[in-house]
Short mmCIF file of C-alpha atoms in Angstrom, two decimals:
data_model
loop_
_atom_site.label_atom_id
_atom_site.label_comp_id
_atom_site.label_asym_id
_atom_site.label_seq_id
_atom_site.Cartn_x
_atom_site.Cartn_y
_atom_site.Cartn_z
CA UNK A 1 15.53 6.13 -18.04
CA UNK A 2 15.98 2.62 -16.07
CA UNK A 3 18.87 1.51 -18.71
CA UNK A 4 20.41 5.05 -18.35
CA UNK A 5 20.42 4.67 -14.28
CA UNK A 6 21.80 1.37 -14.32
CA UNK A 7 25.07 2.33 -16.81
CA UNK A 8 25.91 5.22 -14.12
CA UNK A 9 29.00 4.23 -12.25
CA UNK A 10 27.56 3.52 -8.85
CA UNK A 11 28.74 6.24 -6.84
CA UNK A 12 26.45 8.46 -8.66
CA UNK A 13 23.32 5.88 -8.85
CA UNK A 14 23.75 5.88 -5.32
CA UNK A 15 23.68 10.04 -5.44
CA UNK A 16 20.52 9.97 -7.13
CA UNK A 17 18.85 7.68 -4.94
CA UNK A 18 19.92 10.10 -1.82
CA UNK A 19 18.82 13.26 -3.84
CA UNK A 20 15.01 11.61 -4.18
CA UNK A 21 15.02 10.39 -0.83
CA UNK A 22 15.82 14.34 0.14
CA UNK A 23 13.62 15.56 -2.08
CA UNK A 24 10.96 12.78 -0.91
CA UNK A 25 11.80 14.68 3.10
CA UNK A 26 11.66 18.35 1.55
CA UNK A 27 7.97 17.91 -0.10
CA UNK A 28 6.06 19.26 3.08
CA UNK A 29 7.79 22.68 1.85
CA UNK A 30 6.67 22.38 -1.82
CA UNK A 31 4.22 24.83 -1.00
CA UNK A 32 6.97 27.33 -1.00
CA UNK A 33 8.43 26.80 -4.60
CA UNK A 34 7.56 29.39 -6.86
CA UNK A 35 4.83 28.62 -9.58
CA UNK A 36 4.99 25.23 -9.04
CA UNK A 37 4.08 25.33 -5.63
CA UNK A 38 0.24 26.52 -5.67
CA UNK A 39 -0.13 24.23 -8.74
CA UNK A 40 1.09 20.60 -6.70
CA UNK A 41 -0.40 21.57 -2.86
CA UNK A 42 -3.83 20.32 -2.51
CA UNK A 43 -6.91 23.11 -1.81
CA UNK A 44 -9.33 20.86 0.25
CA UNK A 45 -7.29 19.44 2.98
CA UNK A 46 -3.86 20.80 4.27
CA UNK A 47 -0.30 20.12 2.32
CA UNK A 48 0.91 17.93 4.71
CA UNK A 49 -2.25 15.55 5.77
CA UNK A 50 -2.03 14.75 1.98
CA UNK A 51 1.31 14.31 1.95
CA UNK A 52 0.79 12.03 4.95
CA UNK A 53 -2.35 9.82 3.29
CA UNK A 54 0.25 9.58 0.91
CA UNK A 55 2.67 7.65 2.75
CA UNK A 56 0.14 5.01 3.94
CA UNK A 57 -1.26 4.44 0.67
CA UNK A 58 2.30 3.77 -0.70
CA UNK A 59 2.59 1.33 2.48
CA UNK A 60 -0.60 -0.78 1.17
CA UNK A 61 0.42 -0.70 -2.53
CA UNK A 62 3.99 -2.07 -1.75
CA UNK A 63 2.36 -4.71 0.31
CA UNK A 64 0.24 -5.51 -2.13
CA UNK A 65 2.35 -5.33 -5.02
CA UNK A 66 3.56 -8.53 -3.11
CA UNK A 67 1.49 -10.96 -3.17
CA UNK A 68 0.14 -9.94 -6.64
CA UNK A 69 3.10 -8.28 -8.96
CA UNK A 70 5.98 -10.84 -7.18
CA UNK A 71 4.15 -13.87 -6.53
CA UNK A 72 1.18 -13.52 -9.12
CA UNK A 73 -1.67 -13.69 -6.53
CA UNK A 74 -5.24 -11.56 -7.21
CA UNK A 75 -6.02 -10.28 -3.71
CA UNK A 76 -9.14 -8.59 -4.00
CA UNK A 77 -9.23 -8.23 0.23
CA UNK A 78 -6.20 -6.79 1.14
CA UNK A 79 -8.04 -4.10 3.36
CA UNK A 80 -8.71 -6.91 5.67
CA UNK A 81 -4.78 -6.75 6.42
CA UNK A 82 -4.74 -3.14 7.14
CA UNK A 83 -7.70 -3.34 9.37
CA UNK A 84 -6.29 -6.08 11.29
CA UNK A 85 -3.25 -3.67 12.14
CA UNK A 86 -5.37 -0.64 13.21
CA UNK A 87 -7.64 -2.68 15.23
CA UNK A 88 -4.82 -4.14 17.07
CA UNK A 89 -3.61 -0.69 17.76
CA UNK A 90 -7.21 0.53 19.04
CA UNK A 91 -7.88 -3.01 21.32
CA UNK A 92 -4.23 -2.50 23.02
CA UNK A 93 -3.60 1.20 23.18
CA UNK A 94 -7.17 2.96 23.11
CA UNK A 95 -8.64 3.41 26.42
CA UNK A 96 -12.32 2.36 24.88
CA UNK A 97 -10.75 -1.06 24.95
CA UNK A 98 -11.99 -4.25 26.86
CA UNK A 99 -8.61 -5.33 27.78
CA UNK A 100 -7.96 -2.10 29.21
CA UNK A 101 -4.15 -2.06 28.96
CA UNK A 102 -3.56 1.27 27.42
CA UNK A 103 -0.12 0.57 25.61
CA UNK A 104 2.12 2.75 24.16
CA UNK A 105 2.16 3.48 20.15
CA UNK A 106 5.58 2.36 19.83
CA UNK A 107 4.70 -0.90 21.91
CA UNK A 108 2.16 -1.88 19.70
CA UNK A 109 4.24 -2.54 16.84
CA UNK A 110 5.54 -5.99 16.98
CA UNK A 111 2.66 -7.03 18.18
CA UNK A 112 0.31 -5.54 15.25
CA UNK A 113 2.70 -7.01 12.63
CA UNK A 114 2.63 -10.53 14.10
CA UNK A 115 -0.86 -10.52 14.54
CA UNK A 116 -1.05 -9.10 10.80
CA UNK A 117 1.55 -11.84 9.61
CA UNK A 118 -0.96 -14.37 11.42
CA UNK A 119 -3.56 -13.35 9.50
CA UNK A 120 -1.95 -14.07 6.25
CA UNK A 121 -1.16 -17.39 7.17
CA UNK A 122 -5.03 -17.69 7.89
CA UNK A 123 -5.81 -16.79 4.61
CA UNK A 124 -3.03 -18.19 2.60
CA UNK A 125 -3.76 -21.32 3.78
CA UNK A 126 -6.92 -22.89 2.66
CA UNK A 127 -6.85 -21.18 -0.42
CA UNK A 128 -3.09 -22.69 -2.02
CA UNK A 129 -4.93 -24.33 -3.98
CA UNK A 130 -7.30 -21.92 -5.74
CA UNK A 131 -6.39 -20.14 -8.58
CA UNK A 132 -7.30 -16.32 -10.68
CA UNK A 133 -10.85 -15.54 -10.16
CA UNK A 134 -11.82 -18.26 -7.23
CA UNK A 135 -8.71 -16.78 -5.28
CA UNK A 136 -10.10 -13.23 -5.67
CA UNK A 137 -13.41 -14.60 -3.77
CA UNK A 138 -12.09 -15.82 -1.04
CA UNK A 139 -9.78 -13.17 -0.20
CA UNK A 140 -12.49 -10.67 -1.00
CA UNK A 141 -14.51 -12.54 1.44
CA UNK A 142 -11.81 -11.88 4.51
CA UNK A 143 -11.94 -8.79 3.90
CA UNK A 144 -15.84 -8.06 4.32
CA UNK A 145 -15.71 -10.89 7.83
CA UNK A 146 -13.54 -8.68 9.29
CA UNK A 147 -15.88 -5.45 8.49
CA UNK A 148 -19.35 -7.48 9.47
CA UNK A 149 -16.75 -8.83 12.76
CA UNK A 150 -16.04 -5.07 14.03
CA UNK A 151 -19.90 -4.16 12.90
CA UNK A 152 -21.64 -7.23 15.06
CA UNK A 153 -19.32 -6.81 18.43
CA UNK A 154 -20.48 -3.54 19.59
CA UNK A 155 -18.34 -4.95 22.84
CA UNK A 156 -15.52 -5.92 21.29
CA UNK A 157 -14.23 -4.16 18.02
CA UNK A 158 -17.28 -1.51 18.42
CA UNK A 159 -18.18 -1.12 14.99
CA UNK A 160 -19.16 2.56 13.69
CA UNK A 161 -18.96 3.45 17.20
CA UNK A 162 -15.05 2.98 17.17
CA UNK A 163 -12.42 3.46 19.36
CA UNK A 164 -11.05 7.17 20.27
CA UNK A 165 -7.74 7.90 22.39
CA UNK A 166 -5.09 6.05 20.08
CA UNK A 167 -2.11 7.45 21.32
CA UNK A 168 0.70 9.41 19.26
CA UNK A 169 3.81 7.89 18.18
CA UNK A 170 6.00 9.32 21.09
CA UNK A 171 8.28 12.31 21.30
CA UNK A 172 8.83 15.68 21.85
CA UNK A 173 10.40 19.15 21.16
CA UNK A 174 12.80 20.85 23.73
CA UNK A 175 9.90 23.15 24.68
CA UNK A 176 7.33 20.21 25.76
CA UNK A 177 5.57 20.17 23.25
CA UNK A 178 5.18 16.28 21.04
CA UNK A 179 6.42 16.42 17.94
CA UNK A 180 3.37 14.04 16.94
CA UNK A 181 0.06 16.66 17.47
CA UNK A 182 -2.99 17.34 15.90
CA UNK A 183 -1.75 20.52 14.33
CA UNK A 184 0.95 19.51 11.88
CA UNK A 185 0.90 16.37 10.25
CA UNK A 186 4.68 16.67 8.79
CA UNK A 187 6.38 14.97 11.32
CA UNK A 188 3.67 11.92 10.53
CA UNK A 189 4.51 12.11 7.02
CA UNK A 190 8.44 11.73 7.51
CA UNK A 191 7.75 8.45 9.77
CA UNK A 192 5.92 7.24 6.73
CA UNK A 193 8.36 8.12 4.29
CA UNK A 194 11.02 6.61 6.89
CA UNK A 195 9.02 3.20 7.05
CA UNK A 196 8.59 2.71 3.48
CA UNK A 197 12.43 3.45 3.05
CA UNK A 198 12.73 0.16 5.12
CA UNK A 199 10.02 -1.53 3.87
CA UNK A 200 11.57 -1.15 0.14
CA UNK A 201 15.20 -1.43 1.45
CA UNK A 202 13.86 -5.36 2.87
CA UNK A 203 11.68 -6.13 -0.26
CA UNK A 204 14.41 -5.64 -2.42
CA UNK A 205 16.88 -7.79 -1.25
CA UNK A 206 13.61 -10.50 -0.77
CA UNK A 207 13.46 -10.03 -4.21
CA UNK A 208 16.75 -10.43 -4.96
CA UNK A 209 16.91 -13.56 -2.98
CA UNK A 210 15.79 -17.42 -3.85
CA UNK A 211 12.29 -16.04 -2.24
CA UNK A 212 12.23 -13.61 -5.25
CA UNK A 213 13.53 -16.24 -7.76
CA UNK A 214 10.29 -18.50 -6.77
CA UNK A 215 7.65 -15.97 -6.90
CA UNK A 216 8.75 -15.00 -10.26
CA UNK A 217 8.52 -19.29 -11.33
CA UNK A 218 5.50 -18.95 -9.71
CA UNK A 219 3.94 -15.71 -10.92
CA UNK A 220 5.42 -17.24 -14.23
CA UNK A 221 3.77 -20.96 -14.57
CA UNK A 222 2.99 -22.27 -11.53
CA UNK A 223 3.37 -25.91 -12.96
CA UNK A 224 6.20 -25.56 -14.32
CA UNK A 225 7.64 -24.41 -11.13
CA UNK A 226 6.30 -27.24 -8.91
CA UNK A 227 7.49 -29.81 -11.45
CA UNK A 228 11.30 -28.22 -11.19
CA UNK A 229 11.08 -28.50 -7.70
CA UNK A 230 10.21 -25.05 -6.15
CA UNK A 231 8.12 -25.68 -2.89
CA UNK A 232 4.83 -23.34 -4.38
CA UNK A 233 2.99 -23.62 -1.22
CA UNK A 234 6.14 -22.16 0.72
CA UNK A 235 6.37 -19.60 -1.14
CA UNK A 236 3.56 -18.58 -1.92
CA UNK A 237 2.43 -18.56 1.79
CA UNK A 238 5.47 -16.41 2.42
CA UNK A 239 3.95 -14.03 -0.01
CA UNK A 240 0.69 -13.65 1.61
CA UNK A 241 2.63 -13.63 5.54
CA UNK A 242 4.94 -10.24 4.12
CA UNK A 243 1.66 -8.81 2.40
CA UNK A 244 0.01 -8.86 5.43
CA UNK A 245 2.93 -7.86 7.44
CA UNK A 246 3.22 -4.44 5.09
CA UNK A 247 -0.57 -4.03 5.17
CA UNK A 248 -0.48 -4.28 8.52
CA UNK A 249 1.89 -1.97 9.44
CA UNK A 250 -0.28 0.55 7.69
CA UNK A 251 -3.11 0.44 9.52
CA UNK A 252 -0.59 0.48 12.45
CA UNK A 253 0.73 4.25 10.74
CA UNK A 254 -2.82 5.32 10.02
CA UNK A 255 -4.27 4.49 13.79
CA UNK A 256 -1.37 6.63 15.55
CA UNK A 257 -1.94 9.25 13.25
CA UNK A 258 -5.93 9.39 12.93
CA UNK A 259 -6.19 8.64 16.81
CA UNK A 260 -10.00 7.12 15.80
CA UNK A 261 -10.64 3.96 13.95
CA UNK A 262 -14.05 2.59 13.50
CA UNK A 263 -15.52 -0.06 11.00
CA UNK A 264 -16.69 2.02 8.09
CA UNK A 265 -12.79 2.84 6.87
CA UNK A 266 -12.34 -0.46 5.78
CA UNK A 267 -14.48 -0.05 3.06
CA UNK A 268 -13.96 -3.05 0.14
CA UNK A 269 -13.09 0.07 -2.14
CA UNK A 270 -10.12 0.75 -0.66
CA UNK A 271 -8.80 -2.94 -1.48
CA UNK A 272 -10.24 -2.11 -5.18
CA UNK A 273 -8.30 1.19 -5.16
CA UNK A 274 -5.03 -0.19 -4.21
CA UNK A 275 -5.38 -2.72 -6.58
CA UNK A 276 -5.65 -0.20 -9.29
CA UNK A 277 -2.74 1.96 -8.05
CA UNK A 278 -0.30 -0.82 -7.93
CA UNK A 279 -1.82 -1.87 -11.82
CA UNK A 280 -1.57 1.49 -13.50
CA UNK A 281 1.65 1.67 -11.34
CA UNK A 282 3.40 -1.36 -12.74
CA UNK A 283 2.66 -4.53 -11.14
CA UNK A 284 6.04 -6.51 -10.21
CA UNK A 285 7.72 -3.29 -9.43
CA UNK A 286 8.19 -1.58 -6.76
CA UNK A 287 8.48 2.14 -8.36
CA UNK A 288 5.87 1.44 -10.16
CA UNK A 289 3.63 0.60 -6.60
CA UNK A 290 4.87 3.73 -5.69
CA UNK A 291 3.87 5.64 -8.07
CA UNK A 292 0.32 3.96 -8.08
CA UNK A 293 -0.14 4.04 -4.55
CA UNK A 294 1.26 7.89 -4.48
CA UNK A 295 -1.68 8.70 -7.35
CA UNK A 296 -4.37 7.05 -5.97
CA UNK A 297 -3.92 9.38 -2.76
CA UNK A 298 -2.76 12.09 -4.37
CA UNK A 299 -5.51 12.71 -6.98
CA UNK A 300 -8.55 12.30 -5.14
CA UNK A 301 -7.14 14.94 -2.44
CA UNK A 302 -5.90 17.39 -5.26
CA UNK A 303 -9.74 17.34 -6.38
CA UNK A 304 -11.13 18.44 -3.13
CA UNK A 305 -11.62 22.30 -3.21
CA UNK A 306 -11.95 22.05 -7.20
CA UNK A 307 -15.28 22.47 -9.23
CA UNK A 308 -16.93 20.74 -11.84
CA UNK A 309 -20.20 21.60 -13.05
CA UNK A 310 -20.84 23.56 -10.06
CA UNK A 311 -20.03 20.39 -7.95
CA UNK A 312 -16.64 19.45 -5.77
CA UNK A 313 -14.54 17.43 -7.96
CA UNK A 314 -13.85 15.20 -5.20
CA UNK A 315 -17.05 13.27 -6.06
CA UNK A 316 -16.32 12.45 -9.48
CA UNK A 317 -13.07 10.72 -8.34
CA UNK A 318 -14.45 6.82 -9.02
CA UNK A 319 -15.07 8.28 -13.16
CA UNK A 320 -11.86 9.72 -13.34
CA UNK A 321 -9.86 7.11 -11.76
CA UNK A 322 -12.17 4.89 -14.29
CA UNK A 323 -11.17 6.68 -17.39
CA UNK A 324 -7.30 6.95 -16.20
CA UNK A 325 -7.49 2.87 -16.33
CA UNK A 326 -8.89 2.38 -19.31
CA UNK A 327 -6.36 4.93 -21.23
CA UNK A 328 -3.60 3.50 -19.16
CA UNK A 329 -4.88 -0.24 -19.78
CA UNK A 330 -5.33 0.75 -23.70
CA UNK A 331 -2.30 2.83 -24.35
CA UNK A 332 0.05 0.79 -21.46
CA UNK A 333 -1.12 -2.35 -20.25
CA UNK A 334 2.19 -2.73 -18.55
CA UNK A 335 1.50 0.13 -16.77
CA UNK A 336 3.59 3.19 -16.22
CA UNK A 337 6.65 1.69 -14.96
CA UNK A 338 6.50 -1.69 -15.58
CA UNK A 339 9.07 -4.47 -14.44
CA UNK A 340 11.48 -5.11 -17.53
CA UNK A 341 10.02 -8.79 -17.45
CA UNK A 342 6.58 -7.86 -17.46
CA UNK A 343 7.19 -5.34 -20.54
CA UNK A 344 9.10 -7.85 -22.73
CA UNK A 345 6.42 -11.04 -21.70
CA UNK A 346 3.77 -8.04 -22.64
CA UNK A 347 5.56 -7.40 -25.72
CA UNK A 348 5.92 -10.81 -26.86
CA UNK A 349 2.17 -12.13 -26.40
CA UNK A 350 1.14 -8.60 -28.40
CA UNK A 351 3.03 -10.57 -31.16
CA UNK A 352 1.61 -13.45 -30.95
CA UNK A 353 -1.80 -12.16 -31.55
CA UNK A 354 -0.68 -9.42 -34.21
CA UNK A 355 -1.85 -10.68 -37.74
CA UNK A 356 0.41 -12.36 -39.74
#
């Protein structure tokens, strides 16, 4: 399908890129297509909440996909990211605050990224020089100081107690009324899709660029790369710094929407669930993150409302997602759209080990 996209003159590649993005738009109305429509909308929570959990978990996944498909990274605490952009929401916007100051959504932006992009220099830091498994600890342990942080400063970050009265993303209708509620969580949904439209739109020329060149050497054989003179620690800090900045920018998506965040949704599964969307996805590319990150939402809310055994679905999701990643791991390891690189260097080593 890739090879058949890319020998399309690119008038119409470019046509079929602005028919998915307006399809991507028109899915809050897939409810209304016949046949298919009952069979896609989800039965336990509303079309467009899912739709909207969606967008967010796409946002984490294409972080993610970062610092571990570009740049070759195991993050095993990239929740720690995503909580450090809601929480900056809640302490600057929520009136539950210490500081008191009561910003705006919109005004919290900059400021949540930056503190986010912070954060991954924190972590990126002291652990260049850690490698695979040892790298995983360490960023699995940021992750769980800054749940224990918001749980021990019932003052401060106010643990399961949270914060309530995040404001809205602004806006609103002729009538009065904002076009950011509690009622309909479309217009929520289209800000996501509209972030991650820029988010891709920047990592793609990053990964186009001599940033993208060294996290592939890297990724590749981090020797090899130092020794022909690619600055590792650069780049790979750079890696963790846009991570963060992505996964931050969640949480920041996910606060205004929610309007509550409190310690217990930054659960170490959610790190171990992105993880797995951006591997059955395709690690090292970013339709394949997508996809992952799409599924991994997607799934768990299609269960809700369905029985098994005389029990909600919804609570067999861990087994199910499980048994997905071991067929997808057995039948392909590359996942299910893999980078061309990753599918030939995939290919290659399974013929290496075939018997002669």
């Amino acid at each position: 399908m890739r090879g058949r996209l890319d020998s399309l003159p690119k008038p119409v590649r470019w046509a079929v890129l602005a028919l998915l993005v307006a399809g991507a738009y028109l899915l809050p109305y897939a409810a209304d297509v016949p046949v298919l429509g009952p069979q896609l909308v989800t039965e336990g929570i509303d079309w467009a909440s899912a739709l909207f959990n969606v967008s967010y978990f796409v946002l984490l996944a294409l972080g993610l996909n970062v610092v571990v498909g570009f740049a070759g990274l195991l993050d095993l605490g990239y929740v720690g990211f995503y909580a450090v952009g809601a929480y900056t929401v809640a302490l600057l916007a929520s009136g539950d605050s210490v500081f008191g100051t009561k910003w705006t959504w919109l005004a919290t932006i900059p400021i949540a990224i930056a503190i986010a992009l912070f954060s991954g220099l924190i972590l990126g830091w002291p652990t260049l020089r850690l490698r695979g498994d040892y790298l995983a600890i360490v960023t699995l342990g940021f992750a769980e100081i800054i749940r224990i942080t918001a749980d021990s400063t019932p003052d401060f970050l106010r643990g399961d107690q949270g914060f309530t009265g995040i404001p809205h993303p602004p806006g609103t209708f002729s009538d009065g009324t904002p076009v950011f509620g509690v009622r309909d969580a479309t217009p929520y949904f289209w800000l996501g899709v509209t972030i991650i439209i820029i988010v891709v739109l920047a990592l793609r020329n990053l990964e186009r660029s001599r940033v993208g060149r060294s996290w592939l050497a890297i990724r590749e054989d981090e020797e090899a790369a130092e020794v022909m003179g690619v600055r590792t620690v650069k780049y790979k800090l750079w890696a963790f710094a846009i991570g963060a900045c992505v996964g931050g920018l969640g949480g920041v998506l996910f606060a205004g929407q929610n309007g509550f965040v409190n310690s217990a949704m930054f659960q170490l599964q959610l790190s171990i669930l992105v993880l797995a969307g951006v591997v059955m996805g395709g690690s090292g590319n970013m339709a394949g993150a997508i996809l992952g990150g799409a599924l991994i939402s997607y799934i768990p809310d299609r269960l809700r409302g369905t029985q098994i055994l005389d029990r909600d679905a919804y609570e067999y999701r861990y087994l199910l997602f499980g048994v997905i990643i071991i067929l997808i791991m057995i039948f392909r390891p590359q996942g299910l759209i893999p980078s061309r690189r990753r599918a030939l260097e995939l290919k290659d080593r399974a013929r290496e080990v075939a018997p002669q």
